[in-house]
Amino acid sequence: MSTALLIARREFSSYFRSWLGPVLMAAVLLTDGVLFYWKIGLDQKLLSAQVLIEFFYNSSGPLMIAGIILTIRLLAEERQNGTLILLNTSPVKDRDIVVGKFLAAYGVLVLTTLLSLYMPLWIFVHGKVAIGHIVVGYLGLLLLGAAITAIGVFGSALAGSQVVAAIISALMAAVFVLLWLLAKASEPPLNQYLAALAVHHENFRPFMQGILLPSGVVFYVVFTYAFLFASVKVLEARRWQ
Amino acid sequence: MIEIQELYKYYGDQRAVGPLTTSIERGEIIGLLGLNGAGKTTTLRILACDLLPTSGKVAIGGVDVVEQPDQVKSKVGYLPDRPPLYDDLSVNDYLTFAARLRGVPASKTAKLVAEAVELTELGDVSRKIIGALSHGYKQRVGIAQAIVHAPDFVVLDEPISGLDPVQIVEMRELVKNLKGDHTVVLSSHILSEISETCDRILVINSGKIEWSGTESELSIALRQGSRVAITVRVAGQNEESARARAAEIARSVPGVSAVDAATTTENGAGIAAISVRGEGDLRDALCRALVQADVSVLSLGREQELESMFLELLGESGEGAPVRRKKKRRKEGESSTTTPAEGGST
């Protein structure tokens, strides 16, 4: 685990040695802020709780896009630049490489998400919302962020270049987000399975509303673990090629 | 130190290496010599545990690379053909990261990094960002990362490639300095690049070791069946007829077994190049015969390029070698190999 943290630390700091980290964080926070002000400023009749639900809904979009952008480079860039060989020829488990990379990108995502906390706190101070609603909503955002980051890590592990990684990750994320549409068009019981697998709609809505369902937490944890596990297997398989 | 037995590596259906069997003693500097695509890099990647063999056994210090890769990796330092450098890190930060990755405890890291920086003479640039360094310095940083964890065994894939003449001399010194503390395997496709540095040379061709020996043994092997490159000028004739005249004279020299057309970088009327193959050292006899026949000899020397060595050492093993040689020359055009041997020009 210490090796995973070593890799995570290097990767995390590299986000801030380039434009990517600061610019992406600024873009996400700006988008969140504009959407928040738009709701509060233009529709003052909304209840505080409704504003908070809207805030979590609006924040989830930029969060997912940021998750994909942050992860594109993780393994694909290392492979492209020939630096993955440094990790492969060191006594480092593939699991540590994947976990380290995931933690770095997820760290930036968590930091960005937490920096948006002033908006719900503003509602808390000026309106009437339960602190529990804010906590559960943020838990939902962080779990959703973990799931999307894991998809991105998997896409980056599969791809030989960053462009291909971006396409694979974006497509996979889009499929898992839009599964609810497919569920809508399907017959029972298939629609239930598809809806249960949708990474955003069915599983995220309760968090937005401040409802903490253990099944939602389990879904995101298992989803994240499955994609990270698959990423490890991809790295292992490449050595046998 | 290193035992390789019946090693095979396939990429899909294509055999990249194998069957390959050899052993390397502790403290040796071994040169792996082969043309591009001969299987050098694949062999080195397997030794560095970057690739897994398809079959066979590779043990480093008695530890199997497949069964206990992590244990092997901590004993091995590897410089790939493209140094695995993070351009956004300083040299010191990068080496610290590499050392920690290889399991060096935090308390010992600073000391080992300082030693690697000193050995590779990177002191002047140790605080600089790697992205701002020249190719030569980057190559040194690549070697520094390969030795920073004080490994028993160092694998260097074409460490001299792309360096200027001054950097080549410095790199040779650097590799020689590794001797003693480390067992080193380095690869190249140019004989002269490694002959001065290595204790032993392994010639690899189509994934197999075709020849193995010391530099002096190699010289003897070369002398026994050598190829001589000759550039001539025949006044008043065009290139083709000049070549035909030179070839005719060369064929009349006792011991000459074959004469091929060659290309030359020299331009001018009546200038042509030939490549002569035969038993023993034919240079003086060829030179005398040509001069006596009023053919001017512009250059004459033993070909010591790997390409020539393959033809002489391995040429009997396949008819593909001469074909490949001609193809390569056509590709290289005017810059092709009619380089006289060191000290061989007359």
CSV table of N, CA and C in Angstrom, one decimal, chain B residues 173-255:
chain,number,residue,atom,x,y,z
B,173,GLU,N,33.0,5.3,-20.6
B,173,GLU,CA,33.6,5.3,-19.3
B,173,GLU,C,32.7,5.0,-18.2
B,174,LEU,N,31.5,5.6,-18.3
B,174,LEU,CA,30.4,5.4,-17.3
B,174,LEU,C,30.1,3.9,-17.2
B,175,VAL,N,30.0,3.2,-18.3
B,175,VAL,CA,29.6,1.8,-18.3
B,175,VAL,C,30.8,1.0,-17.7
B,176,LYS,N,32.0,1.4,-18.0
B,176,LYS,CA,33.2,0.7,-17.5
B,176,LYS,C,33.2,0.9,-16.0
B,177,ASN,N,32.8,2.1,-15.5
B,177,ASN,CA,32.8,2.3,-14.0
B,177,ASN,C,31.8,1.4,-13.3
B,178,LEU,N,30.9,0.9,-14.0
B,178,LEU,CA,29.9,0.0,-13.4
B,178,LEU,C,30.5,-1.3,-13.0
B,179,LYS,N,31.5,-1.7,-13.8
B,179,LYS,CA,32.1,-3.0,-13.6
B,179,LYS,C,32.6,-3.2,-12.2
B,180,GLY,N,32.5,-4.4,-11.7
B,180,GLY,CA,32.9,-4.7,-10.3
B,180,GLY,C,31.7,-4.7,-9.4
B,181,ASP,N,31.0,-3.6,-9.3
B,181,ASP,CA,29.8,-3.6,-8.4
B,181,ASP,C,28.6,-4.2,-9.0
B,182,HIS,N,28.6,-4.2,-10.4
B,182,HIS,CA,27.4,-4.7,-11.1
B,182,HIS,C,27.8,-5.6,-12.2
B,183,THR,N,26.9,-6.6,-12.5
B,183,THR,CA,26.9,-7.3,-13.7
B,183,THR,C,26.1,-6.6,-14.7
B,184,VAL,N,26.7,-6.4,-15.9
B,184,VAL,CA,26.0,-5.5,-16.8
B,184,VAL,C,25.8,-6.2,-18.2
B,185,VAL,N,24.6,-6.1,-18.7
B,185,VAL,CA,24.3,-6.6,-20.0
B,185,VAL,C,23.9,-5.3,-20.8
B,186,LEU,N,24.6,-5.0,-21.9
B,186,LEU,CA,24.1,-3.9,-22.7
B,186,LEU,C,24.0,-4.4,-24.2
B,187,SER,N,23.1,-3.7,-24.9
B,187,SER,CA,22.9,-4.1,-26.3
B,187,SER,C,23.3,-3.0,-27.3
B,188,SER,N,23.6,-3.4,-28.5
B,188,SER,CA,23.8,-2.5,-29.5
B,188,SER,C,23.7,-3.2,-30.9
B,189,HIS,N,23.6,-2.4,-32.0
B,189,HIS,CA,23.6,-3.0,-33.3
B,189,HIS,C,24.9,-2.6,-34.0
B,190,ILE,N,25.8,-1.9,-33.3
B,190,ILE,CA,27.1,-1.5,-33.9
B,190,ILE,C,28.2,-2.1,-33.0
B,191,LEU,N,29.0,-2.9,-33.7
B,191,LEU,CA,30.0,-3.7,-33.0
B,191,LEU,C,31.0,-2.8,-32.3
B,192,SER,N,31.5,-1.7,-33.0
B,192,SER,CA,32.5,-0.9,-32.4
B,192,SER,C,32.0,-0.2,-31.1
B,193,GLU,N,30.7,0.0,-31.0
B,193,GLU,CA,30.1,0.7,-29.8
B,193,GLU,C,30.3,-0.2,-28.5
B,194,ILE,N,30.3,-1.5,-28.7
B,194,ILE,CA,30.4,-2.3,-27.5
B,194,ILE,C,31.7,-3.1,-27.3
B,195,SER,N,32.4,-3.2,-28.5
B,195,SER,CA,33.6,-4.0,-28.4
B,195,SER,C,34.7,-3.5,-27.4
B,196,GLU,N,34.7,-2.2,-27.2
B,196,GLU,CA,35.7,-1.6,-26.3
B,196,GLU,C,35.2,-1.6,-24.8
B,197,THR,N,33.9,-1.9,-24.6
B,197,THR,CA,33.4,-1.8,-23.3
B,197,THR,C,33.2,-3.2,-22.7
B,198,CYS,N,32.9,-4.2,-23.5
B,198,CYS,CA,32.4,-5.4,-23.0
B,198,CYS,C,33.5,-6.5,-22.8
B,199,ASP,N,33.3,-7.4,-21.8
B,199,ASP,CA,34.2,-8.5,-21.6
B,199,ASP,C,33.9,-9.6,-22.6
B,200,ARG,N,32.7,-9.7,-22.9
B,200,ARG,CA,32.2,-10.8,-23.8
B,200,ARG,C,31.1,-10.3,-24.7
B,201,ILE,N,31.0,-10.8,-25.9
B,201,ILE,CA,30.0,-10.3,-26.9
B,201,ILE,C,29.1,-11.6,-27.2
B,202,LEU,N,27.8,-11.4,-27.2
B,202,LEU,CA,26.9,-12.4,-27.6
B,202,LEU,C,26.2,-11.9,-28.9
B,203,VAL,N,26.4,-12.5,-30.0
B,203,VAL,CA,25.8,-12.1,-31.2
B,203,VAL,C,24.4,-12.8,-31.4
B,204,ILE,N,23.4,-12.0,-31.5
B,204,ILE,CA,22.0,-12.6,-31.5
B,204,ILE,C,21.4,-12.3,-32.9
B,205,ASN,N,20.8,-13.3,-33.4
B,205,ASN,CA,20.2,-13.2,-34.8
B,205,ASN,C,19.0,-14.1,-34.8
B,206,SER,N,17.9,-13.5,-35.2
B,206,SER,CA,16.6,-14.2,-35.2
B,206,SER,C,16.2,-14.8,-33.9
B,207,GLY,N,16.6,-14.2,-32.8
B,207,GLY,CA,16.2,-14.6,-31.5
B,207,GLY,C,17.1,-15.7,-30.9
B,208,LYS,N,18.2,-16.0,-31.6
B,208,LYS,CA,19.1,-17.1,-31.1
B,208,LYS,C,20.5,-16.5,-31.0
B,209,ILE,N,21.3,-17.0,-30.0
B,209,ILE,CA,22.7,-16.6,-29.9
B,209,ILE,C,23.4,-17.4,-30.9
B,210,GLU,N,24.0,-16.7,-31.9
B,210,GLU,CA,24.7,-17.4,-33.0
B,210,GLU,C,26.2,-17.5,-32.8
B,211,TRP,N,26.6,-16.6,-31.9
B,211,TRP,CA,28.1,-16.6,-31.7
B,211,TRP,C,28.3,-15.9,-30.3
B,212,SER,N,29.3,-16.4,-29.6
B,212,SER,CA,29.7,-15.8,-28.3
B,212,SER,C,31.2,-15.9,-28.1
B,213,GLY,N,31.7,-14.8,-27.6
B,213,GLY,CA,33.2,-14.8,-27.4
B,213,GLY,C,33.7,-13.5,-27.0
B,214,THR,N,35.0,-13.4,-26.7
B,214,THR,CA,35.6,-12.1,-26.4
B,214,THR,C,35.9,-11.3,-27.6
B,215,GLU,N,36.3,-10.1,-27.4
B,215,GLU,CA,36.6,-9.2,-28.6
B,215,GLU,C,37.8,-9.8,-29.4
B,216,SER,N,38.8,-10.4,-28.7
B,216,SER,CA,39.9,-10.9,-29.5
B,216,SER,C,39.5,-12.2,-30.3
B,217,GLU,N,38.6,-13.0,-29.7
B,217,GLU,CA,38.1,-14.2,-30.4
B,217,GLU,C,37.3,-13.7,-31.6
B,218,LEU,N,36.6,-12.6,-31.4
B,218,LEU,CA,35.8,-12.1,-32.5
B,218,LEU,C,36.7,-11.6,-33.7
B,219,SER,N,37.8,-11.0,-33.3
B,219,SER,CA,38.7,-10.5,-34.3
B,219,SER,C,39.3,-11.6,-35.1
B,220,ILE,N,39.6,-12.7,-34.4
B,220,ILE,CA,40.2,-13.9,-35.1
B,220,ILE,C,39.1,-14.5,-36.1
B,221,ALA,N,37.9,-14.5,-35.6
B,221,ALA,CA,36.8,-15.0,-36.4
B,221,ALA,C,36.6,-14.2,-37.6
B,222,LEU,N,36.8,-12.9,-37.4
B,222,LEU,CA,36.6,-11.9,-38.6
B,222,LEU,C,37.7,-12.1,-39.6
B,223,ARG,N,39.0,-12.3,-39.0
B,223,ARG,CA,40.1,-12.4,-39.9
B,223,ARG,C,40.0,-13.7,-40.8
B,224,GLN,N,39.4,-14.7,-40.1
B,224,GLN,CA,39.4,-16.0,-40.9
B,224,GLN,C,38.5,-15.9,-42.1
B,225,GLY,N,37.5,-15.1,-42.1
B,225,GLY,CA,36.7,-15.0,-43.2
B,225,GLY,C,36.2,-13.5,-43.3
B,226,SER,N,37.0,-12.7,-44.0
B,226,SER,CA,36.7,-11.3,-43.9
B,226,SER,C,36.2,-10.8,-45.2
B,227,ARG,N,35.6,-9.6,-45.2
B,227,ARG,CA,35.0,-8.9,-46.3
B,227,ARG,C,35.8,-7.6,-46.4
B,228,VAL,N,36.2,-7.2,-47.6
B,228,VAL,CA,37.0,-6.0,-47.7
B,228,VAL,C,36.2,-5.1,-48.6
B,229,ALA,N,36.1,-3.8,-48.2
B,229,ALA,CA,35.4,-2.8,-49.0
B,229,ALA,C,36.4,-2.0,-49.7
B,230,ILE,N,36.2,-1.8,-51.0
B,230,ILE,CA,37.2,-1.1,-51.8
B,230,ILE,C,36.5,-0.1,-52.7
B,231,THR,N,37.0,1.2,-52.7
B,231,THR,CA,36.5,2.2,-53.6
B,231,THR,C,37.7,2.5,-54.5
B,232,VAL,N,37.3,2.5,-55.8
B,232,VAL,CA,38.4,2.6,-56.9
B,232,VAL,C,38.0,3.8,-57.8
B,233,ARG,N,39.0,4.2,-58.6
B,233,ARG,CA,38.8,5.2,-59.7
B,233,ARG,C,39.5,4.6,-60.9
B,234,VAL,N,38.8,4.5,-62.0
B,234,VAL,CA,39.4,4.0,-63.2
B,234,VAL,C,39.2,5.2,-64.2
B,235,ALA,N,40.3,5.8,-64.6
B,235,ALA,CA,40.3,7.0,-65.5
B,235,ALA,C,39.6,6.6,-66.8
B,236,GLY,N,38.7,7.5,-67.2
B,236,GLY,CA,38.1,7.4,-68.5
B,236,GLY,C,37.0,6.4,-68.6
B,237,GLN,N,36.5,5.9,-67.5
B,237,GLN,CA,35.4,4.9,-67.6
B,237,GLN,C,34.3,5.4,-66.7
B,238,ASN,N,33.1,4.9,-67.0
B,238,ASN,CA,32.0,5.2,-66.1
B,238,ASN,C,31.9,4.2,-64.9
B,239,GLU,N,31.0,4.5,-64.0
B,239,GLU,CA,30.9,3.7,-62.8
B,239,GLU,C,30.8,2.2,-63.0
B,240,GLU,N,29.9,1.8,-63.9
B,240,GLU,CA,29.7,0.4,-64.2
B,240,GLU,C,30.9,-0.3,-64.7
B,241,SER,N,31.5,0.3,-65.7
B,241,SER,CA,32.7,-0.3,-66.3
B,241,SER,C,33.9,-0.3,-65.3
B,242,ALA,N,34.0,0.8,-64.5
B,242,ALA,CA,35.0,0.8,-63.5
B,242,ALA,C,34.8,-0.3,-62.4
B,243,ARG,N,33.5,-0.5,-62.1
B,243,ARG,CA,33.3,-1.6,-61.1
B,243,ARG,C,33.6,-3.0,-61.7
B,244,ALA,N,33.2,-3.1,-62.9
B,244,ALA,CA,33.5,-4.4,-63.6
B,244,ALA,C,35.0,-4.7,-63.7
B,245,ARG,N,35.7,-3.6,-64.0
B,245,ARG,CA,37.2,-3.8,-64.1
B,245,ARG,C,37.8,-4.2,-62.7
B,246,ALA,N,37.4,-3.4,-61.7
B,246,ALA,CA,37.9,-3.7,-60.3
B,246,ALA,C,37.5,-5.1,-59.9
B,247,ALA,N,36.3,-5.5,-60.2
B,247,ALA,CA,35.8,-6.9,-59.8
B,247,ALA,C,36.6,-8.0,-60.5
B,248,GLU,N,36.9,-7.7,-61.8
B,248,GLU,CA,37.7,-8.7,-62.5
B,248,GLU,C,39.1,-8.9,-61.9
B,249,ILE,N,39.7,-7.7,-61.6
B,249,ILE,CA,41.0,-7.8,-61.0
B,249,ILE,C,41.0,-8.5,-59.6
B,250,ALA,N,39.9,-8.2,-58.8
B,250,ALA,CA,39.8,-8.7,-57.5
B,250,ALA,C,39.6,-10.2,-57.6
B,251,ARG,N,38.8,-10.7,-58.5
B,251,ARG,CA,38.6,-12.1,-58.7
B,251,ARG,C,39.8,-12.9,-59.0
B,252,SER,N,40.8,-12.2,-59.6
B,252,SER,CA,42.0,-12.9,-60.0
B,252,SER,C,43.0,-13.1,-58.8
B,253,VAL,N,42.7,-12.4,-57.7
B,253,VAL,CA,43.5,-12.5,-56.5
B,253,VAL,C,43.3,-13.9,-55.8
B,254,PRO,N,44.3,-14.7,-55.5
B,254,PRO,CA,44.1,-15.9,-54.8
B,254,PRO,C,43.4,-15.8,-53.5
B,255,GLY,N,42.4,-16.6,-53.1
B,255,GLY,CA,41.8,-16.5,-51.9
B,255,GLY,C,40.4,-15.8,-51.9
